[in-house]
mmCIF file of C-alpha atoms in Angstrom:
data_model
loop_
_atom_site.group_PDB
_atom_site.id
_atom_site.type_symbol
_atom_site.label_atom_id
_atom_site.label_comp_id
_atom_site.label_asym_id
_atom_site.label_seq_id
_atom_site.Cartn_x
_atom_site.Cartn_y
_atom_site.Cartn_z
ATOM 1 C CA UNK R 1 10.836 104.063 -125.513
ATOM 2 C CA UNK R 2 9.142 105.942 -128.600
ATOM 3 C CA UNK R 3 5.230 105.838 -128.640
ATOM 4 C CA UNK R 4 4.073 102.993 -131.009
ATOM 5 C CA UNK R 5 0.520 103.432 -130.793
ATOM 6 C CA UNK R 6 0.146 104.204 -134.459
ATOM 7 C CA UNK R 7 2.139 101.319 -135.355
ATOM 8 C CA UNK R 8 -0.907 99.803 -137.225
ATOM 9 C CA UNK R 9 -1.134 102.759 -139.542
ATOM 10 C CA UNK R 10 2.555 103.139 -140.089
ATOM 11 C CA UNK R 11 3.023 99.603 -141.346
ATOM 12 C CA UNK R 12 0.021 99.459 -143.338
ATOM 13 C CA UNK R 13 1.462 102.831 -145.021
ATOM 14 C CA UNK R 14 4.680 100.857 -145.564
ATOM 15 C CA UNK R 15 3.189 97.855 -147.240
ATOM 16 C CA UNK R 16 1.086 100.070 -149.255
ATOM 17 C CA UNK R 17 3.954 101.884 -150.678
ATOM 18 C CA UNK R 18 5.897 98.508 -151.495
ATOM 19 C CA UNK R 19 2.889 96.708 -153.407
ATOM 20 C CA UNK R 20 3.438 98.343 -156.853
ATOM 21 C CA UNK R 21 7.372 98.053 -156.429
ATOM 22 C CA UNK R 22 7.007 94.493 -155.126
ATOM 23 C CA UNK R 23 4.666 93.536 -158.083
ATOM 24 C CA UNK R 24 6.787 95.027 -160.594
ATOM 25 C CA UNK R 25 10.155 93.278 -159.173
ATOM 26 C CA UNK R 26 12.256 90.446 -160.457
ATOM 27 C CA UNK R 27 12.034 88.986 -156.792
ATOM 28 C CA UNK R 28 8.517 88.205 -157.139
ATOM 29 C CA UNK R 29 8.638 87.606 -160.840
ATOM 30 C CA UNK R 30 4.893 88.013 -161.172
ATOM 31 C CA UNK R 31 4.983 87.579 -164.830
ATOM 32 C CA UNK R 32 5.838 83.744 -164.417
ATOM 33 C CA UNK R 33 3.351 83.585 -161.453
ATOM 34 C CA UNK R 34 0.376 84.732 -163.809
ATOM 35 C CA UNK R 35 1.551 81.980 -166.320
ATOM 36 C CA UNK R 36 1.365 79.034 -163.783
ATOM 37 C CA UNK R 37 4.544 78.973 -161.775
ATOM 38 C CA UNK R 38 3.938 78.115 -158.044
ATOM 39 C CA UNK R 39 5.464 80.644 -155.415
ATOM 40 C CA UNK R 40 5.331 77.887 -152.806
ATOM 41 C CA UNK R 41 8.200 76.239 -151.306
ATOM 42 C CA UNK R 42 9.399 72.907 -150.293
ATOM 43 C CA UNK R 43 9.369 73.699 -146.509
ATOM 44 C CA UNK R 44 5.798 74.654 -146.346
ATOM 45 C CA UNK R 45 4.413 72.236 -149.199
ATOM 46 C CA UNK R 46 5.765 69.236 -147.188
ATOM 47 C CA UNK R 47 3.375 70.384 -144.136
ATOM 48 C CA UNK R 48 0.662 71.279 -146.133
ATOM 49 C CA UNK R 49 0.475 68.115 -148.050
ATOM 50 C CA UNK R 50 -2.685 67.462 -150.128
ATOM 51 C CA UNK R 51 -4.878 70.620 -149.883
ATOM 52 C CA UNK R 52 -7.488 69.884 -152.605
ATOM 53 C CA UNK R 53 -10.652 70.364 -151.319
ATOM 54 C CA UNK R 54 -9.521 72.013 -147.927
ATOM 55 C CA UNK R 55 -10.560 75.387 -146.782
ATOM 56 C CA UNK R 56 -7.466 77.517 -145.955
ATOM 57 C CA UNK R 57 -7.094 81.001 -144.174
ATOM 58 C CA UNK R 58 -4.072 82.561 -145.639
ATOM 59 C CA UNK R 59 -2.663 84.888 -142.924
ATOM 60 C CA UNK R 60 -0.698 88.292 -144.254
ATOM 61 C CA UNK R 61 -1.209 87.275 -147.976
ATOM 62 C CA UNK R 62 0.346 90.444 -149.391
ATOM 63 C CA UNK R 63 -0.759 90.701 -152.916
ATOM 64 C CA UNK R 64 -1.647 87.222 -152.992
ATOM 65 C CA UNK R 65 0.790 84.873 -154.712
ATOM 66 C CA UNK R 66 0.813 82.136 -152.220
ATOM 67 C CA UNK R 67 -2.802 82.415 -151.702
ATOM 68 C CA UNK R 68 -3.450 81.843 -155.273
ATOM 69 C CA UNK R 69 -0.924 79.265 -155.544
ATOM 70 C CA UNK R 70 -3.051 77.176 -153.080
ATOM 71 C CA UNK R 71 -6.262 77.786 -155.000
ATOM 72 C CA UNK R 72 -4.380 76.317 -157.879
ATOM 73 C CA UNK R 73 -3.624 73.250 -155.774
ATOM 74 C CA UNK R 74 -7.628 72.762 -155.316
ATOM 75 C CA UNK R 75 -7.875 74.384 -152.168
ATOM 76 C CA UNK R 76 -10.621 77.015 -151.494
ATOM 77 C CA UNK R 77 -8.707 80.173 -149.806
ATOM 78 C CA UNK R 78 -9.388 83.292 -147.966
ATOM 79 C CA UNK R 79 -6.394 85.741 -147.772
ATOM 80 C CA UNK R 80 -6.143 88.447 -145.419
ATOM 81 C CA UNK R 81 -3.492 91.247 -145.272
ATOM 82 C CA UNK R 82 -3.687 94.716 -143.669
ATOM 83 C CA UNK R 83 -2.514 96.726 -146.838
ATOM 84 C CA UNK R 84 -5.720 97.507 -148.934
ATOM 85 C CA UNK R 85 -3.340 98.151 -151.787
ATOM 86 C CA UNK R 86 -2.161 94.734 -151.870
ATOM 87 C CA UNK R 87 -5.534 92.886 -151.241
ATOM 88 C CA UNK R 88 -6.931 95.007 -154.314
ATOM 89 C CA UNK R 89 -4.132 93.887 -156.309
ATOM 90 C CA UNK R 90 -4.621 90.331 -155.015
ATOM 91 C CA UNK R 91 -8.656 90.448 -155.962
ATOM 92 C CA UNK R 92 -7.832 91.398 -159.350
ATOM 93 C CA UNK R 93 -5.325 88.594 -160.210
ATOM 94 C CA UNK R 94 -7.899 86.026 -158.550
ATOM 95 C CA UNK R 95 -10.462 87.659 -160.862
ATOM 96 C CA UNK R 96 -8.112 87.286 -163.941
ATOM 97 C CA UNK R 97 -6.954 83.904 -163.053
ATOM 98 C CA UNK R 98 -10.701 82.549 -162.229
ATOM 99 C CA UNK R 99 -9.458 80.918 -158.981
ATOM 100 C CA UNK R 100 -11.469 80.111 -156.057
ATOM 101 C CA UNK R 101 -9.883 82.754 -153.558
ATOM 102 C CA UNK R 102 -11.357 85.752 -151.755
ATOM 103 C CA UNK R 103 -9.472 88.430 -149.897
ATOM 104 C CA UNK R 104 -10.028 90.356 -146.962
ATOM 105 C CA UNK R 105 -8.402 93.613 -145.764
ATOM 106 C CA UNK R 106 -7.959 94.293 -142.128
ATOM 107 C CA UNK R 107 -5.420 94.081 -139.033
ATOM 108 C CA UNK R 108 -5.254 90.601 -137.823
ATOM 109 C CA UNK R 109 -6.254 91.496 -134.487
ATOM 110 C CA UNK R 110 -9.722 92.560 -136.116
ATOM 111 C CA UNK R 111 -10.118 89.600 -138.194
ATOM 112 C CA UNK R 112 -13.062 87.863 -136.079
ATOM 113 C CA UNK R 113 -14.903 91.174 -137.012
ATOM 114 C CA UNK R 114 -14.503 90.440 -140.789
ATOM 115 C CA UNK R 115 -14.718 86.811 -141.123
ATOM 116 C CA UNK R 116 -17.362 84.453 -139.937
ATOM 117 C CA UNK R 117 -15.854 80.744 -140.953
ATOM 118 C CA UNK R 118 -13.724 78.062 -139.637
ATOM 119 C CA UNK R 119 -10.971 76.620 -141.597
ATOM 120 C CA UNK R 120 -9.118 73.257 -142.236
ATOM 121 C CA UNK R 121 -5.912 75.229 -142.267
ATOM 122 C CA UNK R 122 -4.651 78.657 -141.151
ATOM 123 C CA UNK R 123 -1.268 79.320 -142.958
ATOM 124 C CA UNK R 124 0.940 82.127 -143.010
ATOM 125 C CA UNK R 125 4.793 82.427 -143.642
ATOM 126 C CA UNK R 126 7.905 84.455 -144.289
ATOM 127 C CA UNK R 127 8.460 87.636 -142.339
ATOM 128 C CA UNK R 128 5.004 87.467 -140.390
ATOM 129 C CA UNK R 129 4.830 87.513 -136.948
ATOM 130 C CA UNK R 130 7.372 90.280 -136.343
ATOM 131 C CA UNK R 131 4.746 92.663 -136.927
ATOM 132 C CA UNK R 132 2.606 91.980 -133.817
ATOM 133 C CA UNK R 133 3.326 93.047 -130.350
ATOM 134 C CA UNK R 134 1.185 90.496 -128.580
ATOM 135 C CA UNK R 135 1.618 86.680 -129.959
ATOM 136 C CA UNK R 136 -0.766 85.135 -127.201
ATOM 137 C CA UNK R 137 -3.543 87.503 -128.915
ATOM 138 C CA UNK R 138 -2.300 86.135 -132.499
ATOM 139 C CA UNK R 139 -2.156 82.690 -131.718
ATOM 140 C CA UNK R 140 -5.820 83.102 -129.823
ATOM 141 C CA UNK R 141 -7.088 84.398 -133.425
ATOM 142 C CA UNK R 142 -5.454 81.245 -135.289
ATOM 143 C CA UNK R 143 -6.989 78.933 -132.897
ATOM 144 C CA UNK R 144 -10.344 80.619 -133.335
ATOM 145 C CA UNK R 145 -10.406 80.018 -137.025
ATOM 146 C CA UNK R 146 -9.665 76.398 -136.844
ATOM 147 C CA UNK R 147 -11.867 73.398 -136.900
ATOM 148 C CA UNK R 148 -11.341 70.963 -134.225
ATOM 149 C CA UNK R 149 -8.478 68.839 -135.727
ATOM 150 C CA UNK R 150 -7.589 71.772 -137.974
ATOM 151 C CA UNK R 151 -4.085 72.582 -138.687
ATOM 152 C CA UNK R 152 -1.860 75.652 -138.287
ATOM 153 C CA UNK R 153 1.114 75.867 -140.618
ATOM 154 C CA UNK R 154 4.082 78.671 -140.266
ATOM 155 C CA UNK R 155 7.076 78.791 -141.992
ATOM 156 C CA UNK R 156 9.011 81.944 -141.282
ATOM 157 C CA UNK R 157 12.612 83.572 -140.855
ATOM 158 C CA UNK R 158 14.102 82.037 -137.644
ATOM 159 C CA UNK R 159 14.476 84.414 -134.524
ATOM 160 C CA UNK R 160 18.209 84.220 -134.642
ATOM 161 C CA UNK R 161 18.190 85.802 -137.985
ATOM 162 C CA UNK R 162 16.631 89.089 -136.464
ATOM 163 C CA UNK R 163 19.426 89.746 -133.943
ATOM 164 C CA UNK R 164 22.242 90.592 -136.509
ATOM 165 C CA UNK R 165 22.741 93.997 -138.331
ATOM 166 C CA UNK R 166 21.812 94.209 -142.017
ATOM 167 C CA UNK R 167 25.209 92.886 -142.970
ATOM 168 C CA UNK R 168 25.389 90.043 -140.391
ATOM 169 C CA UNK R 169 28.562 91.236 -139.092
ATOM 170 C CA UNK R 170 27.364 91.716 -135.497
ATOM 171 C CA UNK R 171 24.623 90.970 -132.857
ATOM 172 C CA UNK R 172 22.703 94.130 -132.868
ATOM 173 C CA UNK R 173 19.233 93.352 -131.588
ATOM 174 C CA UNK R 174 17.778 91.470 -128.621
ATOM 175 C CA UNK R 175 16.655 87.902 -129.355
ATOM 176 C CA UNK R 176 13.982 88.555 -126.552
ATOM 177 C CA UNK R 177 10.977 90.785 -127.003
ATOM 178 C CA UNK R 178 11.855 93.385 -124.890
ATOM 179 C CA UNK R 179 11.040 96.683 -126.873
ATOM 180 C CA UNK R 180 9.687 97.757 -130.452
ATOM 181 C CA UNK R 181 11.928 98.021 -133.103
ATOM 182 C CA UNK R 182 11.438 101.257 -134.967
ATOM 183 C CA UNK R 183 13.379 101.672 -138.234
ATOM 184 C CA UNK R 184 13.746 103.740 -141.117
ATOM 185 C CA UNK R 185 14.107 101.998 -144.319
ATOM 186 C CA UNK R 186 15.078 103.280 -147.978
ATOM 187 C CA UNK R 187 14.304 100.445 -150.866
ATOM 188 C CA UNK R 188 12.677 97.312 -150.134
ATOM 189 C CA UNK R 189 14.145 93.477 -149.831
ATOM 190 C CA UNK R 190 12.403 92.867 -153.206
ATOM 191 C CA UNK R 191 14.090 95.926 -154.894
ATOM 192 C CA UNK R 192 16.842 97.514 -152.677
ATOM 193 C CA UNK R 193 17.516 100.329 -155.530
ATOM 194 C CA UNK R 194 13.959 101.395 -155.140
ATOM 195 C CA UNK R 195 13.476 104.836 -154.244
ATOM 196 C CA UNK R 196 10.655 104.241 -151.713
ATOM 197 C CA UNK R 197 11.252 104.933 -148.056
ATOM 198 C CA UNK R 198 9.093 104.045 -145.071
ATOM 199 C CA UNK R 199 9.171 103.671 -141.253
ATOM 200 C CA UNK R 200 8.509 100.262 -139.856
ATOM 201 C CA UNK R 201 7.611 99.027 -136.099
ATOM 202 C CA UNK R 202 8.404 95.362 -135.754
ATOM 203 C CA UNK R 203 9.182 93.110 -132.427
ATOM 204 C CA UNK R 204 11.446 90.031 -132.026
ATOM 205 C CA UNK R 205 9.844 86.843 -130.757
ATOM 206 C CA UNK R 206 11.877 84.229 -129.353
ATOM 207 C CA UNK R 207 11.051 80.642 -130.270
ATOM 208 C CA UNK R 208 10.026 79.710 -126.756
ATOM 209 C CA UNK R 209 7.208 82.766 -127.226
ATOM 210 C CA UNK R 210 6.099 81.369 -130.351
ATOM 211 C CA UNK R 211 5.660 77.799 -129.331
ATOM 212 C CA UNK R 212 4.257 78.766 -125.860
ATOM 213 C CA UNK R 213 1.628 81.302 -127.759
ATOM 214 C CA UNK R 214 0.513 78.502 -129.743
ATOM 215 C CA UNK R 215 0.393 75.820 -126.949
ATOM 216 C CA UNK R 216 -1.321 78.089 -124.698
ATOM 217 C CA UNK R 217 -4.223 78.771 -127.249
ATOM 218 C CA UNK R 218 -5.159 75.162 -127.521
ATOM 219 C CA UNK R 219 -2.726 73.842 -130.162
ATOM 220 C CA UNK R 220 -0.798 70.736 -130.039
ATOM 221 C CA UNK R 221 2.730 71.053 -131.707
ATOM 222 C CA UNK R 222 3.273 68.274 -134.045
ATOM 223 C CA UNK R 223 6.692 69.261 -135.804
ATOM 224 C CA UNK R 224 8.980 72.062 -135.245
ATOM 225 C CA UNK R 225 11.839 72.121 -137.873
ATOM 226 C CA UNK R 226 14.878 74.332 -138.437
ATOM 227 C CA UNK R 227 16.891 75.127 -141.747
ATOM 228 C CA UNK R 228 20.388 76.498 -142.422
ATOM 229 C CA UNK R 229 19.074 78.433 -145.401
ATOM 230 C CA UNK R 230 16.450 80.783 -146.848
ATOM 231 C CA UNK R 231 14.465 79.929 -149.867
ATOM 232 C CA UNK R 232 14.569 83.840 -150.837
ATOM 233 C CA UNK R 233 17.616 86.026 -151.509
ATOM 234 C CA UNK R 234 16.174 88.819 -149.329
ATOM 235 C CA UNK R 235 19.020 89.364 -147.163
ATOM 236 C CA UNK R 236 22.446 91.242 -147.661
ATOM 237 C CA UNK R 237 25.930 89.169 -147.989
ATOM 238 C CA UNK R 238 24.114 85.924 -149.247
ATOM 239 C CA UNK R 239 25.348 83.087 -151.476
ATOM 240 C CA UNK R 240 23.298 80.655 -153.451
ATOM 241 C CA UNK R 241 24.793 77.288 -152.618
ATOM 242 C CA UNK R 242 22.168 75.223 -154.074
ATOM 243 C CA UNK R 243 19.405 76.290 -156.220
ATOM 244 C CA UNK R 244 16.714 78.511 -154.530
ATOM 245 C CA UNK R 245 18.723 78.177 -151.057
ATOM 246 C CA UNK R 246 20.541 81.114 -149.737
ATOM 247 C CA UNK R 247 22.950 81.362 -146.791
ATOM 248 C CA UNK R 248 24.929 84.413 -145.429
ATOM 249 C CA UNK R 249 28.149 83.678 -146.837
ATOM 250 C CA UNK R 250 30.575 84.395 -144.048
ATOM 251 C CA UNK R 251 28.330 82.398 -141.646
ATOM 252 C CA UNK R 252 27.956 79.291 -143.880
ATOM 253 C CA UNK R 253 25.495 76.807 -142.325
ATOM 254 C CA UNK R 254 26.233 77.955 -138.684
ATOM 255 C CA UNK R 255 23.146 79.789 -138.004
ATOM 256 C CA UNK R 256 19.330 78.724 -138.598
ATOM 257 C CA UNK R 257 17.511 80.894 -140.996
ATOM 258 C CA UNK R 258 13.957 79.573 -141.387
ATOM 259 C CA UNK R 259 11.854 77.296 -139.091
ATOM 260 C CA UNK R 260 8.505 75.590 -139.420
ATOM 261 C CA UNK R 261 5.703 74.332 -137.253
ATOM 262 C CA UNK R 262 2.826 72.098 -137.778
ATOM 263 C CA UNK R 263 0.284 72.255 -134.922
ATOM 264 C CA UNK R 264 -3.084 70.768 -134.570
ATOM 265 C CA UNK R 265 -6.001 72.271 -132.771
ATOM 266 C CA UNK R 266 -7.110 70.127 -130.045
#
């Protein structure tokens, strides 16, 4: 196994490199966002409910579109991300839009050194937990930041998706968390033609690992949902079968692509 002690630095550099490309991409459509378009999807909105007046911690917020969409709904939001470049852009947008949001740059495992508050909701979404080797540690941090009866909400790509090769032709990776996955990438999901290149270190996490980490951190699972589509066209071999709903064309509706969890701190 390759040494992955520097995975935080590698992944931080990757996301720093991607930030400007993502902001300029059609995928993120930042121009429409700045004009008022929400970037939140029905999947997470149904779990979030009315967030007006709520304090929300948004983990892995990238350059802040979802964070600021929550602020537009009346929440007071803190966004956290590993990438200092993304946090810089998020802060600029919050100031420009005059929204009640602030941003913190740090590795999630160090979050308690940077944030001294409790929240009504901790939220994270889409492509997030695969960046962590230790979900028990992650879940304890989620629990730490919640008030009693506070809610944790996650919508993310299903672990089954990460088993396949890039074109969904074969099962290539282990469903279980057996080793780090080290990949060299050209381009990015938001702009495949981009000339950026990067190396990433990620981990696959089975559903049981996700649920048990949350349960053992003192959270009660209120709902667990699975969806046979992605709200984002960020994979190869996709087809849009309904507005903003994408499946792998040759797999149709045969695999789960997204899951969501609502959990409450006891």
